[in-house]
Short mmCIF file of C-alpha atoms in Angstrom, two decimals:
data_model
loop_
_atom_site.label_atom_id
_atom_site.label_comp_id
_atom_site.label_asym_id
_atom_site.label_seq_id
_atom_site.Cartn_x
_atom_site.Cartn_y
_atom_site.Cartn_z
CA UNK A 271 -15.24 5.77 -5.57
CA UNK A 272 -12.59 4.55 -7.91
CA UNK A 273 -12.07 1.15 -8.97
CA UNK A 274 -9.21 -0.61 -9.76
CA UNK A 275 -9.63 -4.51 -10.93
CA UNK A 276 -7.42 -7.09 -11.52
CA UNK A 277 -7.52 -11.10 -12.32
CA UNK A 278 -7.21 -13.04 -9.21
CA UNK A 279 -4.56 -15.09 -10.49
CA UNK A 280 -2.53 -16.03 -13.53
CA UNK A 281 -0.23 -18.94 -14.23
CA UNK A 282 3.18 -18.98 -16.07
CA UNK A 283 5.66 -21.28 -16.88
CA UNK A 284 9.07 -20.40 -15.74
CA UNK A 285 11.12 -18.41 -18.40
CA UNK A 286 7.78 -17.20 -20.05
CA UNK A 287 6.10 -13.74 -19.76
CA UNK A 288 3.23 -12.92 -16.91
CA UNK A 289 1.28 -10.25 -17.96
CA UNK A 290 -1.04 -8.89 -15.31
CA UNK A 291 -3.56 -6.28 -16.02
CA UNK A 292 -5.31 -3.68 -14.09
CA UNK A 293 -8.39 -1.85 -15.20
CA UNK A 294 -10.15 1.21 -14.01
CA UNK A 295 -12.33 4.33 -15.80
CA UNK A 296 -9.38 6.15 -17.84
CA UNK A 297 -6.69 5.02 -15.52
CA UNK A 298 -4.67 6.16 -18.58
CA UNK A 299 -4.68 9.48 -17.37
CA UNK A 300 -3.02 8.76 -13.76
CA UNK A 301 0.08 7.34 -12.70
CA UNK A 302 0.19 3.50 -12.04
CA UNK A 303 2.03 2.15 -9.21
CA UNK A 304 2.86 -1.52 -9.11
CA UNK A 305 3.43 -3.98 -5.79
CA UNK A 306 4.71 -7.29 -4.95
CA UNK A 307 4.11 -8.91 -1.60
CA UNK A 308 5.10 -12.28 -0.94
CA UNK A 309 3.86 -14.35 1.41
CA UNK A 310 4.19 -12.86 4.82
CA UNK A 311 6.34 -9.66 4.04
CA UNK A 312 5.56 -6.48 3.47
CA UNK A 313 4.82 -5.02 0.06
CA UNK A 314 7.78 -4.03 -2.55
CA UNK A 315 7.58 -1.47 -5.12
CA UNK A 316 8.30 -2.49 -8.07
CA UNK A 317 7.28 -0.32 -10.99
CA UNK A 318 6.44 3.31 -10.70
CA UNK A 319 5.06 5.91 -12.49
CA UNK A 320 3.21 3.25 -15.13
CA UNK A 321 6.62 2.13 -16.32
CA UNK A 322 9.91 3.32 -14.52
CA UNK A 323 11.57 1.16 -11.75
CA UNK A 324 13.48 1.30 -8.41
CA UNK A 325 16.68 0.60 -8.20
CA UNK A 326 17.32 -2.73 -7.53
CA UNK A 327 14.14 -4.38 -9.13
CA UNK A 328 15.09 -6.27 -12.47
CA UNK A 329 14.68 -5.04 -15.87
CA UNK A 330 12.75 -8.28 -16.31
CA UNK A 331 10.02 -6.28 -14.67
CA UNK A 332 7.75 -3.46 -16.92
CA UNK A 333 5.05 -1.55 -16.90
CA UNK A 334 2.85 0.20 -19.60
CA UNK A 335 -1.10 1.46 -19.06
CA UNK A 336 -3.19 3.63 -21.95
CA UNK A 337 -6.66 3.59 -21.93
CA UNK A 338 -8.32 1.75 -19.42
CA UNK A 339 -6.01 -0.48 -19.03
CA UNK A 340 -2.21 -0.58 -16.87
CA UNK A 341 0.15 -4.01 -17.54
CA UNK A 342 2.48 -5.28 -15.54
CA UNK A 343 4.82 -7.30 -17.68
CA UNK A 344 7.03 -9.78 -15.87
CA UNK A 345 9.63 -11.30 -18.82
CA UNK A 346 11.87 -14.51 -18.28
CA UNK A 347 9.76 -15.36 -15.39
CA UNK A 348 11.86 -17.03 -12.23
CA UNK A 349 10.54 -19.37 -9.53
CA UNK A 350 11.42 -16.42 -6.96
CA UNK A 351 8.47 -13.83 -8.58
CA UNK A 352 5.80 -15.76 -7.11
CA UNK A 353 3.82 -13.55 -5.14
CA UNK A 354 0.91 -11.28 -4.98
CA UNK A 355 0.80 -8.53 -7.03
CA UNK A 356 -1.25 -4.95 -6.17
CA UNK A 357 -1.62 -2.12 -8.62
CA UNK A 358 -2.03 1.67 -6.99
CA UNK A 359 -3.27 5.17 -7.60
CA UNK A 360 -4.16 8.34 -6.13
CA UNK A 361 -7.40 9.06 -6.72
CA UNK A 362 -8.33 12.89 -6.54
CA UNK A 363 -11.66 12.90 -8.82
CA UNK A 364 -13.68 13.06 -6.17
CA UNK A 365 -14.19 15.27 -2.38
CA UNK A 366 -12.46 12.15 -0.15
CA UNK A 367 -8.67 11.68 -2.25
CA UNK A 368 -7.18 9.01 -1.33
CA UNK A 369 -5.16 5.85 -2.76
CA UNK A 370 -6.72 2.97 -4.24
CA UNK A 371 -5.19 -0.15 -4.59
CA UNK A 372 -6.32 -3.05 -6.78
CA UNK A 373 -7.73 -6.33 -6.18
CA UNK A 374 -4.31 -8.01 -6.30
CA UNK A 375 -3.44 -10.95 -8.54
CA UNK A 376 -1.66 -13.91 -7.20
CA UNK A 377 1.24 -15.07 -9.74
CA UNK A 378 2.12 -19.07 -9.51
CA UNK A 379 5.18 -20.11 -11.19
CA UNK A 380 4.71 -23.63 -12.81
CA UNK B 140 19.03 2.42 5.54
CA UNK B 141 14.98 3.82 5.68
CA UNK B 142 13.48 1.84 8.28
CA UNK B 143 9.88 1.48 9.03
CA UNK B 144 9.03 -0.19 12.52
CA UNK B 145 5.41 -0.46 13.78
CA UNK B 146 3.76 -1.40 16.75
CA UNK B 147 0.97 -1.23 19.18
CA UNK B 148 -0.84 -4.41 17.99
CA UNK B 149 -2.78 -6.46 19.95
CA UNK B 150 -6.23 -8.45 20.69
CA UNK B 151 -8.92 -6.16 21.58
CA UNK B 152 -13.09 -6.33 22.24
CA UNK B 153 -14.83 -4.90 19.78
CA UNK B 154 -16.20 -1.49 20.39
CA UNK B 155 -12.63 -0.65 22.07
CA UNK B 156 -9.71 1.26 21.36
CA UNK B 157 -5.79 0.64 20.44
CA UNK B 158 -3.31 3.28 19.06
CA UNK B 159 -0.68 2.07 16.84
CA UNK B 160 3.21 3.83 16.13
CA UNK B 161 5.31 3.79 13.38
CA UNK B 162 8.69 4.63 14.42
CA UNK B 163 10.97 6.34 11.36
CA UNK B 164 14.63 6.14 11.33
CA UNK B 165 17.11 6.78 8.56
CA UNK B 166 15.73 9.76 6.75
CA UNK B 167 14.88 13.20 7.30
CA UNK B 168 10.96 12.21 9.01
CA UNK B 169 9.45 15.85 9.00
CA UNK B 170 10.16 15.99 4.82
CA UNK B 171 7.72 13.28 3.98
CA UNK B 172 4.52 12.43 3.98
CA UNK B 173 2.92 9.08 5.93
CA UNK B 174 0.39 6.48 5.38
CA UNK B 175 -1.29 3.60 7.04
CA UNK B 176 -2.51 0.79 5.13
CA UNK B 177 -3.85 -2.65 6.31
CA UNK B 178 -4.08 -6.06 4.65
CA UNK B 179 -7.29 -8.59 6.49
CA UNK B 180 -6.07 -11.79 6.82
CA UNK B 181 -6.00 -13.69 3.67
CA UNK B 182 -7.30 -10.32 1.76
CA UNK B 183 -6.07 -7.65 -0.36
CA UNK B 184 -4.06 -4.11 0.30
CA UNK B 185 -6.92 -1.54 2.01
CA UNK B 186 -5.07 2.21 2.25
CA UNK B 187 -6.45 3.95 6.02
CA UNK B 188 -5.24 7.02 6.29
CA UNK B 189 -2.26 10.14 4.40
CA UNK B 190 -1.15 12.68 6.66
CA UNK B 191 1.15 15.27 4.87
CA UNK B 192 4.79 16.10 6.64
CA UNK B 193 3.50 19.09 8.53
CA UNK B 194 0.48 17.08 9.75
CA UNK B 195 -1.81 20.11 8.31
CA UNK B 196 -3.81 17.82 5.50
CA UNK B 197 -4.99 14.70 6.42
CA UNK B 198 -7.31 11.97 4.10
CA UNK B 199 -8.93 8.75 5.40
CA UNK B 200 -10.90 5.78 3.62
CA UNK B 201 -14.72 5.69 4.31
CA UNK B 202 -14.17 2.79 6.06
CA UNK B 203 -12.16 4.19 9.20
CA UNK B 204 -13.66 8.52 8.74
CA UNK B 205 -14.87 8.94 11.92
CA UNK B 206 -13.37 6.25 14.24
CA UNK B 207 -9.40 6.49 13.22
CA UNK B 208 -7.32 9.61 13.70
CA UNK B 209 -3.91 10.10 12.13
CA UNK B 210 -1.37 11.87 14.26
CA UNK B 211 2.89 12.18 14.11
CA UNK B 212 5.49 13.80 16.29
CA UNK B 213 8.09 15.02 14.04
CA UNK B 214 10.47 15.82 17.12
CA UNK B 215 10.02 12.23 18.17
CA UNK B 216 10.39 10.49 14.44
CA UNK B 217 6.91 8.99 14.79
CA UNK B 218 3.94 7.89 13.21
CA UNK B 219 0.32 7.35 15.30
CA UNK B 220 -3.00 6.02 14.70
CA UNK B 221 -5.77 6.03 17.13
CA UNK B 222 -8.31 3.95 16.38
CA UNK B 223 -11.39 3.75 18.36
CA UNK B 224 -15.11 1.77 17.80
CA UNK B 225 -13.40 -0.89 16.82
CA UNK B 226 -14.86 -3.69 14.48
CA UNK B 227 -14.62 -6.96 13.90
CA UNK B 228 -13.46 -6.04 10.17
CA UNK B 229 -10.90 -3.58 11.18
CA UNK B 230 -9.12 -7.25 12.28
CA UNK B 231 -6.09 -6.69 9.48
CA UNK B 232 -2.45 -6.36 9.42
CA UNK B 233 -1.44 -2.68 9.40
CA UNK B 234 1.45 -1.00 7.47
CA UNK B 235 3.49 2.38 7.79
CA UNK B 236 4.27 3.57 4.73
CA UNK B 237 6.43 6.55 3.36
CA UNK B 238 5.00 8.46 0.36
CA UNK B 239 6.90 9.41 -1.88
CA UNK B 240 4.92 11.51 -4.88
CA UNK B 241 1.87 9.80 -4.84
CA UNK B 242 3.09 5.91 -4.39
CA UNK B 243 4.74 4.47 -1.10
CA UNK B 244 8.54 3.43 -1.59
CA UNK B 245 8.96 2.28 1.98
CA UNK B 246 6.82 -0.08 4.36
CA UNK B 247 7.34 -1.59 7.76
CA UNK B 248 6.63 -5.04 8.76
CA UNK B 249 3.36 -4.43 9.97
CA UNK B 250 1.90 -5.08 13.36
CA UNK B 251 -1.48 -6.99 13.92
CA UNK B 252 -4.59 -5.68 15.44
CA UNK B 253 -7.17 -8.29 15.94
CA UNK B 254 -10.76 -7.48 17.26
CA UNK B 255 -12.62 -10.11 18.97
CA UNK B 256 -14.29 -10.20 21.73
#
């Protein structure tokens, strides 16, 4: 099955850029979903389609993802984008499709 | 306003059974797909379950094939999942989700199913 992984944590200072990456075998050639969940509350989407983003979700937050690799870039980081963070695709390579989410990485603001 | 509301939680022994809703309001129901995914306590996002808006494809994790069984009632604006054989590790959090091309725009709250005996 598909694997998607990501660091269990990264630290930032506040008004610095979080970059949080998310690796899997040629996830360059799928779409890349990104999540934030803080603590207690549901899951928010906030960049979709490996870079575009809801309305409502600051242009502080990006996305880019080539290779192996998808980035979640979070500029001018704010003490309110603490949370956990969950990258997503659809994985139809193999006779069960399904999603796959990745390991999440938990953001601390300094 | 999409709104997402689950329920059917509870404590139950393991080896038992416990269906869960998902009731939709605020959109047209019947035009979208529906997921279930669960969080474990202190643990990461785990996707169940996809049933498509007519209810005629359905996809679940290796984890649940077998035991869980996705259902909806368009009429009645609802999502369902039966899940029997329960396991300690099936203890989680569990979502409703709308799908939306291949990524989920909209979740509930959650409701909490914990399996202990």
């Amino acid at each position: 099955s598909y694997v998607l992984t990501q660091p269990p944590s990264v630290s930032v200072a506040p008004g610095q850029t979080a970059r949080i990456t998310c690796g899997g075998n040629n996830i360059g050639s799928k779409s890349v979903h990104w999540y934030q969940q803080k603590p207690g509350q549901a899951p928010v989407l906030v960049v979709y389609d490996d870079s575009d983003r809801p309305s409502g979700i600051p242009e502080r937050f990006s996305g880019s993802n080539s290779g192996n690799t998808a980035t979640l870039t979070i500029s001018r980081v704010e003490a309110g984008d603490e949370a956990d963070y969950y990258c997503q695709v659809w994985d139809s390579s193999s006779d069960h499709p399904g999603y796959v989410f990745g390991t999440g990485t938990k953001v601390t603001v300094l | 306003e999409v709104q997402l509301v689950e329920s059917g939680g509870g404590l139950v022994q393991p080896g038992g059974s416990l269906r869960l809703s998902c009731a939709a309001s605020g959109f047209t129901f019947s035009s979208y797909e529906m997921n279930w995914v669960r969080q474990a306590p202190g643990k990461g996002l785990e996707w169940v379950s996809y049933i498509s808006s007519s209810g005629s494809t359905i996809y679940y994790a290796d984890s649940v094939k077998g035991r869980f069984t996705i259902s909806r009632d368009n009429a009645k604006n609802s999502l369902y999942l039966q899940m029997n054989s329960l396991r300690a590790e099936d203890t989680a959090v569990y979502y409703c989700a709308r799908d939306l091309g291949q990524l989920h725009d909209y979740w509930g709250q959650g409701t909490l199913v914990t399996v202990s005996s």
